[in-house]
Coordinates of C-alpha atoms in Angstrom, one line a residue:
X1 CA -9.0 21.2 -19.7
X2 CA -7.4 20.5 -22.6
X3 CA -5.8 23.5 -23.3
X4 CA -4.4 23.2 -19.9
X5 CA -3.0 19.7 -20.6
X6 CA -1.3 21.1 -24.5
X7 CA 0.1 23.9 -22.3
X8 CA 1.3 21.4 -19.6
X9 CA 3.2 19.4 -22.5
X10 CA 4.1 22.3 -24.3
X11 CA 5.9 23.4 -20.8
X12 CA 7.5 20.3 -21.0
X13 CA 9.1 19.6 -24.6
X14 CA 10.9 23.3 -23.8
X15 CA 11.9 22.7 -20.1
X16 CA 13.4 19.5 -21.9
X17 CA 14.8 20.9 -25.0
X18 CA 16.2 24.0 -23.2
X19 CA 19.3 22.2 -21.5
X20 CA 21.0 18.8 -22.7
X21 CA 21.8 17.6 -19.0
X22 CA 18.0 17.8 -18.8
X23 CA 17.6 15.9 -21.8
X24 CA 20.2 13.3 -21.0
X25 CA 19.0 13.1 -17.3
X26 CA 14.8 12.6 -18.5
X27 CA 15.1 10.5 -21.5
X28 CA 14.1 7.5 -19.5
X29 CA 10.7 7.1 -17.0
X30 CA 11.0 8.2 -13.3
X31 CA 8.4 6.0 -11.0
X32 CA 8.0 6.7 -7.3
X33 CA 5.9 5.5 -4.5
X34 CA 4.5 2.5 -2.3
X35 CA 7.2 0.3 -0.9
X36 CA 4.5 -2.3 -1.6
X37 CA 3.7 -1.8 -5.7
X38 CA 7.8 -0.8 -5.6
X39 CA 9.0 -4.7 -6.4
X40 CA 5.9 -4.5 -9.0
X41 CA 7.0 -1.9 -10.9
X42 CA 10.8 -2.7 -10.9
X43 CA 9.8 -6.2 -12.3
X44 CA 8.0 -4.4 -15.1
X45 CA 10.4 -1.8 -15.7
X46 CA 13.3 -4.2 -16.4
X47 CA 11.3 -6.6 -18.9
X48 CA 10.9 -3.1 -20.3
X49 CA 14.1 -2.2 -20.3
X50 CA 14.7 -6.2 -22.0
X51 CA 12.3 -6.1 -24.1
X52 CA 12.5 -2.5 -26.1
X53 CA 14.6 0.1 -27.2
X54 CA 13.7 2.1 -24.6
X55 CA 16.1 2.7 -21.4
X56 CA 14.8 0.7 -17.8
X57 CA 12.9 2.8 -15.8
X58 CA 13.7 4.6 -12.4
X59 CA 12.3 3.4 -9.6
X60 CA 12.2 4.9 -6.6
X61 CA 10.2 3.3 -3.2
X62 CA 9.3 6.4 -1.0
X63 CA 6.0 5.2 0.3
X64 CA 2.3 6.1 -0.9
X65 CA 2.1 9.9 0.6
X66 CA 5.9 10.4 -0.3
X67 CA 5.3 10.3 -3.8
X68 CA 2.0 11.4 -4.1
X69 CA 3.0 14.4 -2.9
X70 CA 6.1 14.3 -5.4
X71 CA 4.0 13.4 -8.3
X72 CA 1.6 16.1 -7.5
X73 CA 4.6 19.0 -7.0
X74 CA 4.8 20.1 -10.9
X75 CA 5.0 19.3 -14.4
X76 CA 8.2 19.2 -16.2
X77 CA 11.4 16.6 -16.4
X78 CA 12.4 17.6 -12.4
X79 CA 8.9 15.7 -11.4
X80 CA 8.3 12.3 -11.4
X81 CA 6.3 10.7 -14.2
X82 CA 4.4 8.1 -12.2
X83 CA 3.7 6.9 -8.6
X84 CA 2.6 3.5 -7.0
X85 CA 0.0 3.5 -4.2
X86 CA -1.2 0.7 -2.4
X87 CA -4.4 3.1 -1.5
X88 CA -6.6 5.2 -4.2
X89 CA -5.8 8.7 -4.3
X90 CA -7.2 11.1 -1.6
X91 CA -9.3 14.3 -2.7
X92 CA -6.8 16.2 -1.0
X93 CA -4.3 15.2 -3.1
X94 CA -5.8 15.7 -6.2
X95 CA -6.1 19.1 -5.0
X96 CA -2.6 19.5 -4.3
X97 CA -1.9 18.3 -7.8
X98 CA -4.2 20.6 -9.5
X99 CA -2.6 23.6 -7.7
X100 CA 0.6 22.3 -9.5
X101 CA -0.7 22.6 -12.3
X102 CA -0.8 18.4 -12.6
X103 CA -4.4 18.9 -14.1
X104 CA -4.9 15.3 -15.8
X105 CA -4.3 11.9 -13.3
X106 CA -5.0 8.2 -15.0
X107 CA -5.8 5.9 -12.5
X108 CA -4.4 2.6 -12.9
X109 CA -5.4 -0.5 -10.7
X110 CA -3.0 -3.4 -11.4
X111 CA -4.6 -5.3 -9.1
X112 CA -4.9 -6.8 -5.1
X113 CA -3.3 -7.4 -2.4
X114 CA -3.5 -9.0 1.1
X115 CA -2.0 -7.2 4.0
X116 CA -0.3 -9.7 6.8
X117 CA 0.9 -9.7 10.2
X118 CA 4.2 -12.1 10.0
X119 CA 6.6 -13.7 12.0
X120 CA 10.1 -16.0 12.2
X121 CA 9.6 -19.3 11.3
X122 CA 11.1 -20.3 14.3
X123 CA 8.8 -17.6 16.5
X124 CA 5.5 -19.0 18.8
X125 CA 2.8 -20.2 16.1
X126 CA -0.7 -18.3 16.8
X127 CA -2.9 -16.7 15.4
X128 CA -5.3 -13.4 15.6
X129 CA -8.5 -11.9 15.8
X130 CA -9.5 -8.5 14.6
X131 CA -10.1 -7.5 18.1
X132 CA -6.5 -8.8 19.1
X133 CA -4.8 -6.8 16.5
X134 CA -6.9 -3.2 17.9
X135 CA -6.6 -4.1 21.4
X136 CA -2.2 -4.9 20.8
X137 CA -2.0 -1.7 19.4
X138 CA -4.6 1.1 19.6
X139 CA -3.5 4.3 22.1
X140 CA -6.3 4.0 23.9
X141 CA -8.5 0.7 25.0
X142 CA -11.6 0.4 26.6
X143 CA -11.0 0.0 30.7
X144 CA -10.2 -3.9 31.1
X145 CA -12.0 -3.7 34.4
X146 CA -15.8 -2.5 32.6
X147 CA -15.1 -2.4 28.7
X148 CA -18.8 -1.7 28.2
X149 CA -18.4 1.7 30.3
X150 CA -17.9 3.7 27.3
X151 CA -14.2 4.7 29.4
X152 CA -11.3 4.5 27.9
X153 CA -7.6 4.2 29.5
X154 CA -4.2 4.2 27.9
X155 CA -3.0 1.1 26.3
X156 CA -1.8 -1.4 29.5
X157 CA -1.5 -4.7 27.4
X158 CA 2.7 -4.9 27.1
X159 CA 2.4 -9.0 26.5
X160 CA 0.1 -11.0 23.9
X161 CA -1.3 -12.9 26.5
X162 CA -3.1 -10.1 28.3
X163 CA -5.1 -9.4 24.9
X164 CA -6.6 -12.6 25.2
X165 CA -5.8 -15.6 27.4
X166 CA -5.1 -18.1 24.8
X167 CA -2.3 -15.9 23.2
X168 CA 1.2 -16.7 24.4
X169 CA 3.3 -14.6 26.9
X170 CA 4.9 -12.8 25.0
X171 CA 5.9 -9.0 24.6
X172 CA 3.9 -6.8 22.0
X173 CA 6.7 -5.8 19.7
X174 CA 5.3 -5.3 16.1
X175 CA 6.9 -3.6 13.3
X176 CA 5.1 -1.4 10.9
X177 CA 5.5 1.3 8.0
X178 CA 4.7 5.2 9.2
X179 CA 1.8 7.6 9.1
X180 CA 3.5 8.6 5.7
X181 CA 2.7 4.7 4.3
X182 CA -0.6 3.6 2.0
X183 CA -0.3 -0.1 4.1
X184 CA -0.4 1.8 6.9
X185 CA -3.1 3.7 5.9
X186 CA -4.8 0.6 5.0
X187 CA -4.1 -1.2 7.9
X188 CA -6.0 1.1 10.5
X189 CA -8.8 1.2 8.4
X190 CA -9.1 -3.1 7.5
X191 CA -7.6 -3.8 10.2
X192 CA -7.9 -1.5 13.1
X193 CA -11.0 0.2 12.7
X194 CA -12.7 -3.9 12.5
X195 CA -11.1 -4.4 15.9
X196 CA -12.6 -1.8 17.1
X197 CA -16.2 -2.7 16.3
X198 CA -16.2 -5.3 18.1
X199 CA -17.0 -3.5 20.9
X200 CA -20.9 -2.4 20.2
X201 CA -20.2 1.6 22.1
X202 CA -17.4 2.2 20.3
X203 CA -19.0 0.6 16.6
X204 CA -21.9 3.0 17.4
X205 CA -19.9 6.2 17.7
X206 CA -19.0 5.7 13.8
X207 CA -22.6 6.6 13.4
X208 CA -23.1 9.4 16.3
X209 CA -19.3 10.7 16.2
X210 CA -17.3 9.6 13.4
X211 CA -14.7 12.1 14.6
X212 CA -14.2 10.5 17.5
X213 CA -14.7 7.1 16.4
X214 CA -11.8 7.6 14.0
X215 CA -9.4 8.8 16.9
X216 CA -10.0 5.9 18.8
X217 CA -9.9 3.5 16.2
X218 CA -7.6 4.5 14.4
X219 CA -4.6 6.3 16.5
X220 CA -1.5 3.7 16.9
X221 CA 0.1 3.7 20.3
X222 CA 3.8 5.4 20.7
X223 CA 5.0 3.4 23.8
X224 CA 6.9 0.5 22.1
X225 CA 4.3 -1.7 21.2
X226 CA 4.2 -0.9 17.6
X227 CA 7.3 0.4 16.3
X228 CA 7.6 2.1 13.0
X229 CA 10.7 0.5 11.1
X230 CA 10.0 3.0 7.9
X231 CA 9.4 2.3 3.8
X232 CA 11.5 -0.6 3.5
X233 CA 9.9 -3.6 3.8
X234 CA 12.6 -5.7 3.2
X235 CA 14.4 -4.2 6.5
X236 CA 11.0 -5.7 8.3
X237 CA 11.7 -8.7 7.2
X238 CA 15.2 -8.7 7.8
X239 CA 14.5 -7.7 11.5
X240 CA 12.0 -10.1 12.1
X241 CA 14.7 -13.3 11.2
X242 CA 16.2 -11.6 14.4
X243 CA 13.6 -11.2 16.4
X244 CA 11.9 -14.2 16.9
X245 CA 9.0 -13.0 18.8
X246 CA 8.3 -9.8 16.9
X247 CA 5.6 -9.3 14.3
X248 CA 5.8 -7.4 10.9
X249 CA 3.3 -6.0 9.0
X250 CA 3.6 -5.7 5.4
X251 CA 2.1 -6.6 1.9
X252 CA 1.3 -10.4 0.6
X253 CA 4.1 -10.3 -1.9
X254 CA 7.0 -9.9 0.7
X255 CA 5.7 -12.7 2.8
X256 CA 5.7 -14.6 -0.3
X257 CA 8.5 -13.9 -1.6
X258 CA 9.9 -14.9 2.1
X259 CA 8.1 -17.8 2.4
X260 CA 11.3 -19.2 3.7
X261 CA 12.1 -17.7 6.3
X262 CA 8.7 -16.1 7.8
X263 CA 5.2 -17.5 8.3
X264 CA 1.8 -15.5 8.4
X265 CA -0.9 -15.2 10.8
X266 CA -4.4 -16.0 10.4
X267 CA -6.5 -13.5 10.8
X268 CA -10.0 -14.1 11.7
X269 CA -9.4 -18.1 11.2
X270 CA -8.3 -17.1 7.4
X271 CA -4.6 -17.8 6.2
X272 CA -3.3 -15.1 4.0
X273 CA -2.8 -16.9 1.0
X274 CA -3.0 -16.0 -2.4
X275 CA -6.7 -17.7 -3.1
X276 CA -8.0 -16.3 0.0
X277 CA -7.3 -12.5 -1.0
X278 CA -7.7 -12.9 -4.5
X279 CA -11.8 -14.5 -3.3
X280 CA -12.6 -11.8 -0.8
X281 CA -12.3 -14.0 2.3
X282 CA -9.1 -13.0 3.9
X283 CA -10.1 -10.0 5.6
X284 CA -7.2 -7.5 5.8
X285 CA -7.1 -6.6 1.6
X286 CA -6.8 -4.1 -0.2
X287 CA -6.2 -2.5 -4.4
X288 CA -3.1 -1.5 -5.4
X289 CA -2.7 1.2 -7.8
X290 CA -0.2 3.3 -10.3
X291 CA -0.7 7.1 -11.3
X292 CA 0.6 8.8 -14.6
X293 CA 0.9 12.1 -15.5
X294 CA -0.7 12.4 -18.9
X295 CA 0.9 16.0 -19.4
X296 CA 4.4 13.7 -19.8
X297 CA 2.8 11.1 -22.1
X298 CA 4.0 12.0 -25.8
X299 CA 7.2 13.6 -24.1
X300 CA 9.2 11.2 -21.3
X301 CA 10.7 8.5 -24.1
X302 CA 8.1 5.2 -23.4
X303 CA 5.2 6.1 -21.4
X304 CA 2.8 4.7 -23.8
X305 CA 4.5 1.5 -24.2
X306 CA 5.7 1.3 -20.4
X307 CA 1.8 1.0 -19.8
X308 CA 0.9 -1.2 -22.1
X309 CA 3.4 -3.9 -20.6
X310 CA 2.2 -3.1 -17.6
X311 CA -1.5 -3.6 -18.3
X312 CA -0.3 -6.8 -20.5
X313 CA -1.6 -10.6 -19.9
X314 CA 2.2 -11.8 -19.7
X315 CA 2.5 -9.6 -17.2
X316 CA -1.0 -8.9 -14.8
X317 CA -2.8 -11.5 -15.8
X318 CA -3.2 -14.6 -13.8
X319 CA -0.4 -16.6 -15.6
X320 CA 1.6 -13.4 -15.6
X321 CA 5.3 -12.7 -14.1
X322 CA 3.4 -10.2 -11.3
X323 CA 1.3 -13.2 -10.3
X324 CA 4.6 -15.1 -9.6
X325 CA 5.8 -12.2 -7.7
X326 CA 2.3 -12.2 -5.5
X327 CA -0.2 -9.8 -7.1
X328 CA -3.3 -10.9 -7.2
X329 CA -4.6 -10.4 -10.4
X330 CA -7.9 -8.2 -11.1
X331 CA -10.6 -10.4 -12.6
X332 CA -10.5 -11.2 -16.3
X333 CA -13.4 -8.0 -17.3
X334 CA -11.9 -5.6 -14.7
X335 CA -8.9 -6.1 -16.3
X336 CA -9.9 -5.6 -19.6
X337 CA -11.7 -2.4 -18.7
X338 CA -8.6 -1.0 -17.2
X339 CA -6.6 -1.7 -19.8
X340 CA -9.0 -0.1 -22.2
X341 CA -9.1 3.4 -20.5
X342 CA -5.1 3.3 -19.5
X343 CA -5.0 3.1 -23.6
X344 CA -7.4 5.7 -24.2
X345 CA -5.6 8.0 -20.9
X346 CA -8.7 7.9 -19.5
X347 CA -8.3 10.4 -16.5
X348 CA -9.3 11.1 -13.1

């Protein structure tokens, strides 16, 4: 392994010393990934930028798959040096790295974060159940007319109040990040997949048939219901000012940071508020994380340093300037624990 990682760094002080535009194009850090971890970074990359002699940071918001699967396409100055996910790393991907030759991964969680369903402030006030949520938006629903059949039958709830009666009569519109997103990867699973239990049949398939548990809990329906508005969460919660009656689902930070203009649903009977995710109780969270290429550490100007401000008190910790932009900090000996292996490059 280590001779693989000195041949890794070796590849890329040449790729970078062999042409000047390369030089002049990689002398600063290239960061990728989640929409969601995307304002976390940029705040972190421009007190870098501030506060060192090193040049600001790129960042790039793709989504969580996106740039996984740039970060894992090669080593050298053309690749990315890090990406934010707002899910862990799949062993699939990790694969797909290694058969780039990306053979060493450090894991950085920089801490939580509570995913929300969100409307106008001026749209119908109500709140949701688990079971709401799956039932709004699954593909496939147990029959309305014998739910405990073990049948199931294409979506027909088009308004709220056909999920449950004390919902308001209004059309199922909500907008959502794509297949290709880590919230929305998180979402079927927290949020989706919970729904779904709540009907015992279905809950009991996870154990018997977990293929077929997964299709039906987790498949989002195509007919208008949910509607996939891409990376950019900020377009969500532009289109939501002019929607009135449409919901958005996105991270914590950009309801908080919109606190203005949008409120959040409960979920379960529990607000999404910063205590409530940061204590466990709010129900739909999840860890965010970042993912450096230790064959570029020692060669991309910064890397070293870039991490240490990242994994820095005045900037995680609970006082910190990502606390004020809505991360929820990881308690104080988690912290210090990641901190200690992102200094040693502690890898996958």
């Amino acid at each position: 392994m280590k001779k693989t990682l000195t041949s890794a760094s070796v590849a890329v002080a040449l790729i970078m010393a062999g042409s000047a535009q390369a030089q002049s194009a990689r002398d600063s850090i290239f960061i990728v990934g989640s929409s969601t971890v995307y304002p976390f970074s940029t705040v972190v990359a421009e007190n870098f930028g501030r506060s060192t002699a090193f040049k600001t940071p790129k960042v790039e918001s793709t989504g969580s798959g996106g740039g996984l699967k740039l970060f894992c396409s090669g080593v050298g100055v053309e690749h990315p040096d890090i990406t934010n996910a707002s899910r862990a790393i799949k062993s699939s991907e990790v694969e797909l790295c290694k058969s780039n030759g990306v053979e060493e991964i450090v894991e950085v969680k920089i801490g939580y974060d509570g995913i929300v369903l969100s409307n106008s402030k001026d749209g119908p006030d109500f709140d949701l159940t688990l079971k709401d949520v799956w039932l709004a938006l699954a593909a496939e629903v147990p029959d309305p007319a014998n739910p405990d059949s073990g049948e199931l039958v294409k979506n027909p709830y088009m308004t709220w109040d056909q999920v449950n009666a004390s919902l308001p009569a209004i059309k199922i519109e909500v907008l959502g990040p794509p297949p290709t997103s880590g919230t929305r990867d998180a979402f079927v699973e927290l949020a989706m997949e919970t729904g779904c239990k709540a009907f015992p049949w279905i809950e009991e398939l996870d154990k018997s048939d977990s293929g077929r548990f997964k299709a039906i809990c987790h498949t989002v329906r195509e007919d208008g219901g949910y509607v996939e508005a891409g990376e950019n969460d900020n377009l969500i919660v532009q289109k939501l000012q002019g929607n009135k009656n449409a919901l958005g689902i996105f991270g914590f930070s950009f309801l908080d940071q919109n606190s203005d203009v949008l409120k959040g649903k409960a979920v379960d009977g529990v607000r999404p508020t910063f205590d409530n995710i940061a204590d466990g109780s709010y129900p739909v969270s999840r860890s965010l994380y970042v993912y450096v290429k230790k064959a570029h550490v020692g060669v991309i100007p910064g890397m070293r340093e870039f991490l240490a401000e990242f994994t820095s008190e005045k900037a995680w910790g609970p006082e910190g300037y990502l606390a004020d932009r809505g991360l929820i900090p990881l308690p104080q000996a988690e912290r210090k624990a990641v901190a200690e292996r992102v200094q040693n490059l502690e890898t996958l």
